[in-house]
PDB file of N, CA and C and ligand atoms in Angstrom:
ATOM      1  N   UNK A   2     -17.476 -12.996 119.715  1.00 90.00           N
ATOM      2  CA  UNK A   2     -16.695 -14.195 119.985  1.00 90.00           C
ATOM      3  C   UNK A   2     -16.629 -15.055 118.721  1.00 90.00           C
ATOM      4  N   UNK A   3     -15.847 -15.542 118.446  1.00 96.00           N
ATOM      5  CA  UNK A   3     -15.460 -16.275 117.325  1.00 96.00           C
ATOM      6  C   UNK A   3     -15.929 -17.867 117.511  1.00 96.00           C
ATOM      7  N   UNK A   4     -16.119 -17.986 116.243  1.00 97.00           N
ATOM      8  CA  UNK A   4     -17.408 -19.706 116.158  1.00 97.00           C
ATOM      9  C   UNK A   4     -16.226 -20.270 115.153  1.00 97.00           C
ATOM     10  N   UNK A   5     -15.750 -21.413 115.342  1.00 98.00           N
ATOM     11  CA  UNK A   5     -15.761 -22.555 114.412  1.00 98.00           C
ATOM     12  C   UNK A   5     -16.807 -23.193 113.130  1.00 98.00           C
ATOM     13  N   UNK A   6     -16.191 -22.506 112.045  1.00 98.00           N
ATOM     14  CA  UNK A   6     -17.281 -22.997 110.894  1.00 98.00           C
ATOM     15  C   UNK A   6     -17.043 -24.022 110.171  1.00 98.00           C
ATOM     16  N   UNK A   7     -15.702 -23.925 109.603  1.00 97.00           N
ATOM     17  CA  UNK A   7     -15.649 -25.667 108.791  1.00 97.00           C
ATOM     18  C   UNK A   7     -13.747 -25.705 108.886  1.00 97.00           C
ATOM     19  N   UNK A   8     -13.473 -26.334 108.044  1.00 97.00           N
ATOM     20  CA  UNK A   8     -11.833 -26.559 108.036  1.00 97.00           C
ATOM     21  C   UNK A   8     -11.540 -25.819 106.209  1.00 97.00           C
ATOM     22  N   UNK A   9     -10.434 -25.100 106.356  1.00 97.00           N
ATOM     23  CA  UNK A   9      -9.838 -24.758 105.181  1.00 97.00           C
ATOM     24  C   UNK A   9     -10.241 -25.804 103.693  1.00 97.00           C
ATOM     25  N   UNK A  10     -10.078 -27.313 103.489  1.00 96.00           N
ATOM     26  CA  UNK A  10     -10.644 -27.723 102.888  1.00 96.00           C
ATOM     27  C   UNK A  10     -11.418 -28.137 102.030  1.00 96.00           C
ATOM     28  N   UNK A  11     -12.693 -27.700 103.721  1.00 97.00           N
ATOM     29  CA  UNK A  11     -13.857 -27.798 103.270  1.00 97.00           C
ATOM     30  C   UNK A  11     -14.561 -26.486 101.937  1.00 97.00           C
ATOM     31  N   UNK A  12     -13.693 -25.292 101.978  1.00 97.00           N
ATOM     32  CA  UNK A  12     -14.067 -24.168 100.950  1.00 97.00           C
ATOM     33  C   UNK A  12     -13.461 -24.264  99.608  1.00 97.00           C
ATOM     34  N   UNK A  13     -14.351 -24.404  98.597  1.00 95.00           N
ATOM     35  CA  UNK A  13     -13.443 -24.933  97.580  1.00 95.00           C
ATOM     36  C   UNK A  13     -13.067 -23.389  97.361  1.00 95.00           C
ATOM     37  N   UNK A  14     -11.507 -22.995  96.420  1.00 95.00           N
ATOM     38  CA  UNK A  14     -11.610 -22.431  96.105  1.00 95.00           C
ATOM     39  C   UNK A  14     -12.703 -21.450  94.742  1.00 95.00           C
ATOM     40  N   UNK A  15     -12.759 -20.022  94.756  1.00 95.00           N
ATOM     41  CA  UNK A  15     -13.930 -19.428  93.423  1.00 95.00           C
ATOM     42  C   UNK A  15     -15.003 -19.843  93.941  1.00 95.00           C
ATOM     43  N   UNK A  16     -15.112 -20.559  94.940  1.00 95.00           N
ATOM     44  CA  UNK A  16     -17.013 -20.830  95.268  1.00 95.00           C
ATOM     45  C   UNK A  16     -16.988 -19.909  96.660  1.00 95.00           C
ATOM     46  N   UNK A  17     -18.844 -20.034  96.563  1.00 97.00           N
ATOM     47  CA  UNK A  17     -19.134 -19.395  98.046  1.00 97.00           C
ATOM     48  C   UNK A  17     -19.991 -21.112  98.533  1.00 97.00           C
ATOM     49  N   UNK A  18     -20.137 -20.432  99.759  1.00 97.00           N
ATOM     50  CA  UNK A  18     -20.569 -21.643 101.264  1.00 97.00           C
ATOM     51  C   UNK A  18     -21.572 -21.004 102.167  1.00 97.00           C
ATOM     52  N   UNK A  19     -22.792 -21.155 102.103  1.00 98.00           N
ATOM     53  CA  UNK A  19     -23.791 -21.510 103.122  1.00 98.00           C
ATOM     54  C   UNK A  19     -23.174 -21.665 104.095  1.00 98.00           C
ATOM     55  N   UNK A  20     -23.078 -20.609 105.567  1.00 98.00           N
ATOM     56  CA  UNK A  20     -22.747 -21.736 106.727  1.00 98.00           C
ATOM     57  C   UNK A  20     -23.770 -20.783 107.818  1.00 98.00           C
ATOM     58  N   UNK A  21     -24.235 -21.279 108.940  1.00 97.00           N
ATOM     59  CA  UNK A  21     -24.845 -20.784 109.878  1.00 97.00           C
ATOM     60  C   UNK A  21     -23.934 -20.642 110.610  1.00 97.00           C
ATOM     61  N   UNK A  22     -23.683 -19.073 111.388  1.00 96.00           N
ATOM     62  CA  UNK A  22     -22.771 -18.878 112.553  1.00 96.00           C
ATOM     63  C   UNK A  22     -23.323 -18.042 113.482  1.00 96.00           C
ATOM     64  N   UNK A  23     -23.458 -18.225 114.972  1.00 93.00           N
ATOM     65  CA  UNK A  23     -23.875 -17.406 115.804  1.00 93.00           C
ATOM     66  C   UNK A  23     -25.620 -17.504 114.884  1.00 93.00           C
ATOM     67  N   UNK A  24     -25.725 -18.272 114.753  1.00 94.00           N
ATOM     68  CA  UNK A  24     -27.349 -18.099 114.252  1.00 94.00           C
ATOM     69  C   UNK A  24     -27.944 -16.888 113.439  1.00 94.00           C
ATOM     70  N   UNK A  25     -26.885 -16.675 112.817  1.00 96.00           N
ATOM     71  CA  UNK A  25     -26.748 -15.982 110.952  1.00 96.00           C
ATOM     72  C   UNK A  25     -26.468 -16.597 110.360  1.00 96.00           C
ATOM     73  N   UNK A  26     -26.964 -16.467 108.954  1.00 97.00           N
ATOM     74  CA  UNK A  26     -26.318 -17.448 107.807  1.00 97.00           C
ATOM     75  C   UNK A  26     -25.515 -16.536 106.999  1.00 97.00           C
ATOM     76  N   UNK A  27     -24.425 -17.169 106.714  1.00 98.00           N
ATOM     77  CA  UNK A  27     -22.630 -16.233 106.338  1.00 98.00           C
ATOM     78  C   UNK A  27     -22.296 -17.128 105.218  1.00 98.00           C
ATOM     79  N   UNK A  28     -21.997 -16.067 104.260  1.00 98.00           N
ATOM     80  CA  UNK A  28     -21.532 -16.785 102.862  1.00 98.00           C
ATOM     81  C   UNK A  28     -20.170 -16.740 102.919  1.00 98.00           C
ATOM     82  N   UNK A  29     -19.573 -18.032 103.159  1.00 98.00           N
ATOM     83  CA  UNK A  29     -18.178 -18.366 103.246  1.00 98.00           C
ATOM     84  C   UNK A  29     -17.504 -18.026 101.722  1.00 98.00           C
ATOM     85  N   UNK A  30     -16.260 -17.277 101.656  1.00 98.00           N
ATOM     86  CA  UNK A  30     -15.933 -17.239 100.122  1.00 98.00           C
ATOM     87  C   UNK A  30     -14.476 -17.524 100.000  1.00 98.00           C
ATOM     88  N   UNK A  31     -13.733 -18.483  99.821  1.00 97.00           N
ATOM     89  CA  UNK A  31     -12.147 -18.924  99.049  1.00 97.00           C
ATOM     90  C   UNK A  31     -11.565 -18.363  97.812  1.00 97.00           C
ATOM     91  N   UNK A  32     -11.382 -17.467  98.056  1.00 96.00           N
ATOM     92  CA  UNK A  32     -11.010 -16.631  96.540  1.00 96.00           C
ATOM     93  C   UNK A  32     -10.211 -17.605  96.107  1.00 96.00           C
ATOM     94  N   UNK A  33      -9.922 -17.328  94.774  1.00 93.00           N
ATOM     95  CA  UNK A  33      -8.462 -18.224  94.136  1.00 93.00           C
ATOM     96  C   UNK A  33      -7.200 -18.073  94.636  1.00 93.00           C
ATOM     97  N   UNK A  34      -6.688 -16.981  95.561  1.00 93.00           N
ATOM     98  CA  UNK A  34      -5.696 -16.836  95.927  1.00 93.00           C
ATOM     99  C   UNK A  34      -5.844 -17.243  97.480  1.00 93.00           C
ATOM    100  N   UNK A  35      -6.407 -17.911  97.678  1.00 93.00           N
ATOM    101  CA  UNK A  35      -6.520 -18.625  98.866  1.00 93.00           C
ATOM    102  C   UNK A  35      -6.993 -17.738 100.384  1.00 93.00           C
ATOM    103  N   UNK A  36      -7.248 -16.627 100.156  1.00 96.00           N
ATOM    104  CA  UNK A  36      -7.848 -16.078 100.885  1.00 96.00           C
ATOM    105  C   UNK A  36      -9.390 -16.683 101.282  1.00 96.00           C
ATOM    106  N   UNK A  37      -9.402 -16.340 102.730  1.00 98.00           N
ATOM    107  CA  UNK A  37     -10.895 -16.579 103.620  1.00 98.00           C
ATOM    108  C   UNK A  37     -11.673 -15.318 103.579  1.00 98.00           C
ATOM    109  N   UNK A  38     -13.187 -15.024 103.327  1.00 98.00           N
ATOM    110  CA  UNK A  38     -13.537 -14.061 103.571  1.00 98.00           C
ATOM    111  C   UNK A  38     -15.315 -14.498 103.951  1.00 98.00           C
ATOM    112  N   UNK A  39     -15.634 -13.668 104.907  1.00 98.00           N
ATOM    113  CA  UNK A  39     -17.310 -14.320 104.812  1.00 98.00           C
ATOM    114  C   UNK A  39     -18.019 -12.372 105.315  1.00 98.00           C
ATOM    115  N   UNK A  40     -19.133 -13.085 104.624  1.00 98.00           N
ATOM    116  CA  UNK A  40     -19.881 -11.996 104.315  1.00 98.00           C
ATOM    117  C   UNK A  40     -21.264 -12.450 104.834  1.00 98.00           C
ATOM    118  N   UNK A  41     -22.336 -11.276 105.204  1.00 98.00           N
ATOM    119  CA  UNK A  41     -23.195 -11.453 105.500  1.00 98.00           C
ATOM    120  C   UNK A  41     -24.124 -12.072 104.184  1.00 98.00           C
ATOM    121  N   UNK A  42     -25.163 -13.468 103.921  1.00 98.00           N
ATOM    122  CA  UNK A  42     -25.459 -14.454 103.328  1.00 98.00           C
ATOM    123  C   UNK A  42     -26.855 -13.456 102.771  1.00 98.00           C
ATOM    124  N   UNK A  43     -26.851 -12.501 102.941  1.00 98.00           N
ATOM    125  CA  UNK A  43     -27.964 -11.947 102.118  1.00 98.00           C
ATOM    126  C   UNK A  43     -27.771 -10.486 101.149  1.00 98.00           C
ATOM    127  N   UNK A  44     -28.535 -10.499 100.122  1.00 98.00           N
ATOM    128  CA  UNK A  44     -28.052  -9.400  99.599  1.00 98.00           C
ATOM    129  C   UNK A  44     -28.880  -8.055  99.613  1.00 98.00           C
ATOM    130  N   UNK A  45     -28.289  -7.143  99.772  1.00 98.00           N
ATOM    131  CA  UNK A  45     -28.854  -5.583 100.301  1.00 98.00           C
ATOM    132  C   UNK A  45     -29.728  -5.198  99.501  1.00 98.00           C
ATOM    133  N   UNK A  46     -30.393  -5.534  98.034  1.00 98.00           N
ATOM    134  CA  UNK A  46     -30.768  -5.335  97.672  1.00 98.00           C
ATOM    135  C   UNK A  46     -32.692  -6.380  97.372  1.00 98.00           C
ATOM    136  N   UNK A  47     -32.347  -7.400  97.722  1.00 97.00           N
ATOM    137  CA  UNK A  47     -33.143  -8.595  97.916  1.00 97.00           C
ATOM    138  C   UNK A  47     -32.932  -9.560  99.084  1.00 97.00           C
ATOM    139  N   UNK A  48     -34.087 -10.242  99.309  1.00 96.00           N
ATOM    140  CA  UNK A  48     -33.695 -11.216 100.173  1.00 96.00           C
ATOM    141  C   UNK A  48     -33.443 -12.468  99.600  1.00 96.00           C
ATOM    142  N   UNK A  49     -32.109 -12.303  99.143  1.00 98.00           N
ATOM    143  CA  UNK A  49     -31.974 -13.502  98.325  1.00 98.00           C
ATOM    144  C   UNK A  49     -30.468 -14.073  98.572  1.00 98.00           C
ATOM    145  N   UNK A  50     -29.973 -15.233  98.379  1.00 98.00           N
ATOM    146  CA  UNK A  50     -28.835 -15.736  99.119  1.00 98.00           C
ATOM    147  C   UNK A  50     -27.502 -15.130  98.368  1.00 98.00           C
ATOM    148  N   UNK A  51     -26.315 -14.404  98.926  1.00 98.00           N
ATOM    149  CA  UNK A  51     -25.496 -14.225  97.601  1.00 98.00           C
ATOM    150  C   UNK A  51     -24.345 -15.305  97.722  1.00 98.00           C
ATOM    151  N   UNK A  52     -24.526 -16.250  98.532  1.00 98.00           N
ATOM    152  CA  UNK A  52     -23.868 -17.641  98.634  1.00 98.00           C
ATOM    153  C   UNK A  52     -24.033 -18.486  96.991  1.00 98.00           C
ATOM    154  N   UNK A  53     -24.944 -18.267  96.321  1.00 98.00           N
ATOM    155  CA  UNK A  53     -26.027 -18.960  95.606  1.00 98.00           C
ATOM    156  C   UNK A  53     -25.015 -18.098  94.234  1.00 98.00           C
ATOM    157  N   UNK A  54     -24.280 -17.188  94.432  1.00 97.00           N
ATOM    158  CA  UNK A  54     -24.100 -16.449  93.178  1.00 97.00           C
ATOM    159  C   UNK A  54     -22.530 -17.196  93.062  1.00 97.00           C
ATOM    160  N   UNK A  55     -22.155 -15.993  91.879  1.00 97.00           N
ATOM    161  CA  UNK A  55     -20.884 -16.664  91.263  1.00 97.00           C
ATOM    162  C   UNK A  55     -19.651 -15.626  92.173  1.00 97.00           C
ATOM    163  N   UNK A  56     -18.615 -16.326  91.929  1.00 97.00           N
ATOM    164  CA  UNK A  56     -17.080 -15.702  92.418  1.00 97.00           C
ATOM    165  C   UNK A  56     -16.498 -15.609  91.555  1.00 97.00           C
ATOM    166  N   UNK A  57     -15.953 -14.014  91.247  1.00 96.00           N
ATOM    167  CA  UNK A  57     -15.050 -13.438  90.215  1.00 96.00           C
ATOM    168  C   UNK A  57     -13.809 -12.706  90.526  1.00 96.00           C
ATOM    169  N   UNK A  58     -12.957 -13.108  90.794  1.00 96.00           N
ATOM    170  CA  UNK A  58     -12.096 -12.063  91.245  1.00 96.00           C
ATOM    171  C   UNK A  58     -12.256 -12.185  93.041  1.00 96.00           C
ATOM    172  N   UNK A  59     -12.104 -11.051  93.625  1.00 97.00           N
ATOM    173  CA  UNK A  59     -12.674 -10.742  94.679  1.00 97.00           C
ATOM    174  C   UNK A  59     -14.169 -10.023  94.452  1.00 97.00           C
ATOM    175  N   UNK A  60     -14.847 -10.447  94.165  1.00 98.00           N
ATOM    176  CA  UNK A  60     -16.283 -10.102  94.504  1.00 98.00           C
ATOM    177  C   UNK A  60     -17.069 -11.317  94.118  1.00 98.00           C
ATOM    178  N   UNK A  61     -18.321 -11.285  94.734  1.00 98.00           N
ATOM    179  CA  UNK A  61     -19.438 -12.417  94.236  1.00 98.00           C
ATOM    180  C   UNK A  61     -20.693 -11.441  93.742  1.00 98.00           C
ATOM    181  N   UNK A  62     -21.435 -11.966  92.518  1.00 98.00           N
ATOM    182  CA  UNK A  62     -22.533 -11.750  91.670  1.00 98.00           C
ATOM    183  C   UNK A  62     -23.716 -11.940  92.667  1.00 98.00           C
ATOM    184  N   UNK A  63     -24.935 -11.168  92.781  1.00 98.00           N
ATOM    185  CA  UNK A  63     -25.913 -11.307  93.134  1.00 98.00           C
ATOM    186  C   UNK A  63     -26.656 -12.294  91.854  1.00 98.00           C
ATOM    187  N   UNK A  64     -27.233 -13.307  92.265  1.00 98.00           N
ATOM    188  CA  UNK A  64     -27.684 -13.975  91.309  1.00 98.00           C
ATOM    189  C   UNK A  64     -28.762 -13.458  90.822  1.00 98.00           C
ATOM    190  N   UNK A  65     -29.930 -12.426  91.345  1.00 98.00           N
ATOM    191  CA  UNK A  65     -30.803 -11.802  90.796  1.00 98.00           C
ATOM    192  C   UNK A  65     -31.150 -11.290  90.001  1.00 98.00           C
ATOM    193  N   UNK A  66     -29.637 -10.158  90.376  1.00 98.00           N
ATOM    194  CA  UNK A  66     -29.628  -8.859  89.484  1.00 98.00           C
ATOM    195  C   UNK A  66     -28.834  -8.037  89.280  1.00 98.00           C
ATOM    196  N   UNK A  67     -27.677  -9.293  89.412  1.00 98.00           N
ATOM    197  CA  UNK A  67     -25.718  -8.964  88.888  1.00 98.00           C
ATOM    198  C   UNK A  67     -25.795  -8.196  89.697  1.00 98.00           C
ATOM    199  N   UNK A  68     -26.185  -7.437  90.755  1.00 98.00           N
ATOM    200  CA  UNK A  68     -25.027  -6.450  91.344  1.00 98.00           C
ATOM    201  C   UNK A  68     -23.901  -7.531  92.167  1.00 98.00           C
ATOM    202  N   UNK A  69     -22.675  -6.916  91.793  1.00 98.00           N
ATOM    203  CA  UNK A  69     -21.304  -7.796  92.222  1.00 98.00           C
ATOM    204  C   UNK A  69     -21.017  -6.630  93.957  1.00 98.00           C
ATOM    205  N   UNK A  70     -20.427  -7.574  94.864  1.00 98.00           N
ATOM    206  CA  UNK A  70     -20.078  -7.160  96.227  1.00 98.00           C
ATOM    207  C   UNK A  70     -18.681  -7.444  95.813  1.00 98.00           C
ATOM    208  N   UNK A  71     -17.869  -6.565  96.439  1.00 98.00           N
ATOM    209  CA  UNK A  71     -16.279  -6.617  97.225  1.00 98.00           C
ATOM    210  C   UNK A  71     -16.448  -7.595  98.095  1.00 98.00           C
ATOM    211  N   UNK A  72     -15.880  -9.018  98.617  1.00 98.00           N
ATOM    212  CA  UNK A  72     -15.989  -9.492  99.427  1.00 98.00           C
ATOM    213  C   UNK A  72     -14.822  -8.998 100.875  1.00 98.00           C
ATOM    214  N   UNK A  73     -14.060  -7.711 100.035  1.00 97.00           N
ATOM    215  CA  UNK A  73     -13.059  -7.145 101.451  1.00 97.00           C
ATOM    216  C   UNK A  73     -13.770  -6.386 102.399  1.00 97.00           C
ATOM    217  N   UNK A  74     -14.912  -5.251 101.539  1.00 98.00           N
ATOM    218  CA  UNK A  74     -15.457  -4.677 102.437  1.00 98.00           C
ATOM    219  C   UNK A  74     -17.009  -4.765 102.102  1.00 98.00           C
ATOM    220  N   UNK A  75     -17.302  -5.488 101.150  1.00 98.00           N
ATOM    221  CA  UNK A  75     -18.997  -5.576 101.498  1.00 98.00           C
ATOM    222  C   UNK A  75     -19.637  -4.465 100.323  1.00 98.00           C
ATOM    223  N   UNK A  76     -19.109  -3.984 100.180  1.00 98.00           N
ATOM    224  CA  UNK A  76     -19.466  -2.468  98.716  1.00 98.00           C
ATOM    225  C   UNK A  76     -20.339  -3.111  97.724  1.00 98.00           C
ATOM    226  N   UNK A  77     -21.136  -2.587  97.473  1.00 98.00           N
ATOM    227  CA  UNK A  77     -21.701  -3.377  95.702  1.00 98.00           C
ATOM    228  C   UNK A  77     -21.036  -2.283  95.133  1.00 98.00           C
ATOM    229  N   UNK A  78     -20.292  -2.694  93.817  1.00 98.00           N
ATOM    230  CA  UNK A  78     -19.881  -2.225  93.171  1.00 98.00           C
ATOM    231  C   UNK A  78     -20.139  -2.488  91.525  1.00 98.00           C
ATOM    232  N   UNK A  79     -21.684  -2.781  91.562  1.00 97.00           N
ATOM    233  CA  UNK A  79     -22.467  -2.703  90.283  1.00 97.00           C
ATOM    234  C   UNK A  79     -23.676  -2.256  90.960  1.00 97.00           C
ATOM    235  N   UNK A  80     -25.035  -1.867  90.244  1.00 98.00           N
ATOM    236  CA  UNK A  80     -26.293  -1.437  90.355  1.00 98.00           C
ATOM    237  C   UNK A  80     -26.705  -3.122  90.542  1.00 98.00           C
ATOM    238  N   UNK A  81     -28.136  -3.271  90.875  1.00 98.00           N
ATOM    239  CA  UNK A  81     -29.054  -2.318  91.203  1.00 98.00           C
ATOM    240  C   UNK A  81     -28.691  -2.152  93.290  1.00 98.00           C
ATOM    241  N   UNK A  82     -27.724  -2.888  93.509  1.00 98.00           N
ATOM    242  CA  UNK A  82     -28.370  -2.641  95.250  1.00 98.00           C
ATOM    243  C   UNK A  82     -26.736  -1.265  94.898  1.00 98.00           C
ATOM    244  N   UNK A  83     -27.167  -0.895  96.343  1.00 98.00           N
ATOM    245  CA  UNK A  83     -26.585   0.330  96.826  1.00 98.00           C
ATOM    246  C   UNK A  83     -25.912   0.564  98.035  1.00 98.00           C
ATOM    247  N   UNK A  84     -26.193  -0.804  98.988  1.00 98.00           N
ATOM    248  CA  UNK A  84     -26.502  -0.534 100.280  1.00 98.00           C
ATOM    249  C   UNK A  84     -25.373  -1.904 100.636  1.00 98.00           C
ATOM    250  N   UNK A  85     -23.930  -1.656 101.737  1.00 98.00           N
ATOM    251  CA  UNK A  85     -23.339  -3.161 101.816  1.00 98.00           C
ATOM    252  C   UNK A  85     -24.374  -4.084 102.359  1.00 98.00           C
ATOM    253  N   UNK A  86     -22.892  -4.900 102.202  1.00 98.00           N
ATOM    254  CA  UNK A  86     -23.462  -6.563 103.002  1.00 98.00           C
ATOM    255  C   UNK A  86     -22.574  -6.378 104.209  1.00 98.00           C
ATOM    256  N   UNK A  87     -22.528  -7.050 105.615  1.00 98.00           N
ATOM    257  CA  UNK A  87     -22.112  -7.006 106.790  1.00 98.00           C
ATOM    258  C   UNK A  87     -20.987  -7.933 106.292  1.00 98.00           C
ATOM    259  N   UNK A  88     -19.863  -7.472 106.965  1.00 98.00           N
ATOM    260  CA  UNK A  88     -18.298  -8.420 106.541  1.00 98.00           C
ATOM    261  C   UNK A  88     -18.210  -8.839 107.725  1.00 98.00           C
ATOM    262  N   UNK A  89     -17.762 -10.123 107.808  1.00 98.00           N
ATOM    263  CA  UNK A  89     -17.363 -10.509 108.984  1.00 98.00           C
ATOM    264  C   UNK A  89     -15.694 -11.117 109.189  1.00 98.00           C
ATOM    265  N   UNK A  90     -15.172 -10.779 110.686  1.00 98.00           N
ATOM    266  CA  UNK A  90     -13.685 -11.213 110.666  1.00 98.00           C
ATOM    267  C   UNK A  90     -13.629 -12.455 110.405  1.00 98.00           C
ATOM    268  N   UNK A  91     -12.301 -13.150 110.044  1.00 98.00           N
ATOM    269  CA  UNK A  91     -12.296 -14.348 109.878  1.00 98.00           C
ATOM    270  C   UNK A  91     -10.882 -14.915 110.692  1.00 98.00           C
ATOM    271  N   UNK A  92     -10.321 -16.183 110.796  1.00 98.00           N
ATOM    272  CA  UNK A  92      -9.605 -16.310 111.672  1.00 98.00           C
ATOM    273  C   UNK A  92      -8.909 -17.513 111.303  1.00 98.00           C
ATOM    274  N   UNK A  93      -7.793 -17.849 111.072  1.00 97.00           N
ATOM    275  CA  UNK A  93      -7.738 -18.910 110.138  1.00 97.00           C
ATOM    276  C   UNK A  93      -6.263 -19.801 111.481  1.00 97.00           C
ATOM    277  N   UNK A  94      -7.023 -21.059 112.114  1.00 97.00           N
ATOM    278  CA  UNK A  94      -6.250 -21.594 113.036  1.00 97.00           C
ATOM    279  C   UNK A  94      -5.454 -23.348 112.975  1.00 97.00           C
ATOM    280  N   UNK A  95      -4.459 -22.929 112.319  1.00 97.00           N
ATOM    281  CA  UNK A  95      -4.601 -24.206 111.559  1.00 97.00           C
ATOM    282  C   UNK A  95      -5.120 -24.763 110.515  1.00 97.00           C
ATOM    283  N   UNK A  96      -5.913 -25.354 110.162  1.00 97.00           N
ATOM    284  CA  UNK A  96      -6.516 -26.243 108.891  1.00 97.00           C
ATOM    285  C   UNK A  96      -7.953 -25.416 109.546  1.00 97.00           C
ATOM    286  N   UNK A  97      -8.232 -25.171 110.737  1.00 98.00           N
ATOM    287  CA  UNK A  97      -9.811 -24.572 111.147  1.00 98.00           C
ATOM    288  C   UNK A  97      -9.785 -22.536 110.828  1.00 98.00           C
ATOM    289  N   UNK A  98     -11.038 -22.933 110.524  1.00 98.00           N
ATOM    290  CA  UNK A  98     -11.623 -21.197 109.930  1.00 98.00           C
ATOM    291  C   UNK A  98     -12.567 -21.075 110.861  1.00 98.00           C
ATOM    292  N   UNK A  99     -12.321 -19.795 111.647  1.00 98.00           N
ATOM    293  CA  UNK A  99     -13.322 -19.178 112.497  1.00 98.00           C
ATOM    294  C   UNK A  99     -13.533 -18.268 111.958  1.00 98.00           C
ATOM    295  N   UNK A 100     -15.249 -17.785 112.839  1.00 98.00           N
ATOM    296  CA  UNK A 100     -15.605 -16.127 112.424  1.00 98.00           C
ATOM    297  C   UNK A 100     -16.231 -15.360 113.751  1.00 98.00           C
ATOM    298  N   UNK A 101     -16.094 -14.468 113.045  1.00 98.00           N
ATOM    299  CA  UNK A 101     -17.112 -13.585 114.918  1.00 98.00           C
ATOM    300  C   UNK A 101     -17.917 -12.530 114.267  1.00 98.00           C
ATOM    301  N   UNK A 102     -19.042 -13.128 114.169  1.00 97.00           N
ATOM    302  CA  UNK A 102     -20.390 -12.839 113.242  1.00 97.00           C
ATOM    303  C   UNK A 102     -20.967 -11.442 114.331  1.00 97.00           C
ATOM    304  N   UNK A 103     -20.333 -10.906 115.737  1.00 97.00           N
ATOM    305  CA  UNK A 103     -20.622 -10.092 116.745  1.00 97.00           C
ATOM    306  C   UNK A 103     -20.335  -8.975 115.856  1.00 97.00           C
ATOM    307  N   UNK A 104     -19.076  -8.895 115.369  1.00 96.00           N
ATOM    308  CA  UNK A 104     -18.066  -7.944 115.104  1.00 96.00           C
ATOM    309  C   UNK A 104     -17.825  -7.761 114.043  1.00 96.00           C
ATOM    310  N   UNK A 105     -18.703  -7.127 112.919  1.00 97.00           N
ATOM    311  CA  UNK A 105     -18.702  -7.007 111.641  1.00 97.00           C
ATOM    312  C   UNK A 105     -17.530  -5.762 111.146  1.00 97.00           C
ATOM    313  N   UNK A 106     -16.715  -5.815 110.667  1.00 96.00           N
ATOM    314  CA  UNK A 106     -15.274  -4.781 109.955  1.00 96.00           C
ATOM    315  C   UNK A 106     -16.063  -4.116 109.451  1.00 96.00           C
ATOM    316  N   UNK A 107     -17.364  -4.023 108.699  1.00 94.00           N
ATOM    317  CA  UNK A 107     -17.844  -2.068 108.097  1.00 94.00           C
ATOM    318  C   UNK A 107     -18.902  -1.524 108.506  1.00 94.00           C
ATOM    319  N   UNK A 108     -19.307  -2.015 109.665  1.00 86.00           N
ATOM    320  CA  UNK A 108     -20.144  -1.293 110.585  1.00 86.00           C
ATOM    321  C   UNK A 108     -19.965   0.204 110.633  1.00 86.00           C
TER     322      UNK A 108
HETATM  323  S1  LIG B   2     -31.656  -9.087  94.859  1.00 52.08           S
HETATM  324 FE1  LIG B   2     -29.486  -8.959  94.663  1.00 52.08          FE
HETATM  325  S2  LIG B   2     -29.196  -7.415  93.171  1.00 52.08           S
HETATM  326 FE2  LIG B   2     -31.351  -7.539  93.386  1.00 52.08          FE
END
């Protein structure tokens, strides 16, 4: 089921966002081209936030240990992790951004 997380707005674009949904924490990401995408807030390789890292393109940097994620499907597509991150749908209703943290796209 889909949760209400913040308003379009609120995501700047090139950054990621901390948000708790369904009682996960989901790294909200605004690419530059105005796309919504959220991803599961931890990285496969550490337990470490990849909210906290940088936005390049479509992917975000693990701040650890550079491995960069696809934020379309969750892939690291640098070393050292190997293993995705959980993608979650997103839902864009108006000025409001939902997600449904149930129903992860690369399961
Ligand atoms: S903890 Fe993220 S790449 Fe190592």
């Amino acid at each position: 089921m889909r949760e209400l997380v913040c308003a379009v707005d609120d995501l700047t674009p090139g950054q990621a966002h901390a948000a708790v949904v369904g009682g996960k924490t989901v790294a909200m990401v605004r690419l530059d081209d105005g796309t919504i995408h959220a991803i599961e807030d931890e990285c496969s390789h550490g337990s470490v936030s990849l909210s906290e890292g940088e936005v390049a393109g479509c992917f975000i940097e693990c701040w650890l240990h550079g491995s960069r994620f696809d934020v379309n499907t969750g892939t690291p597509v640098t070393p050292p992790a190997t293993a995705a991150v959980l993608v979650y749908p997103v839902e864009i209703d108006g000025e409001d951004v939902y997600v449904d943290v149930e129903s992860p796209t690369n399961l």
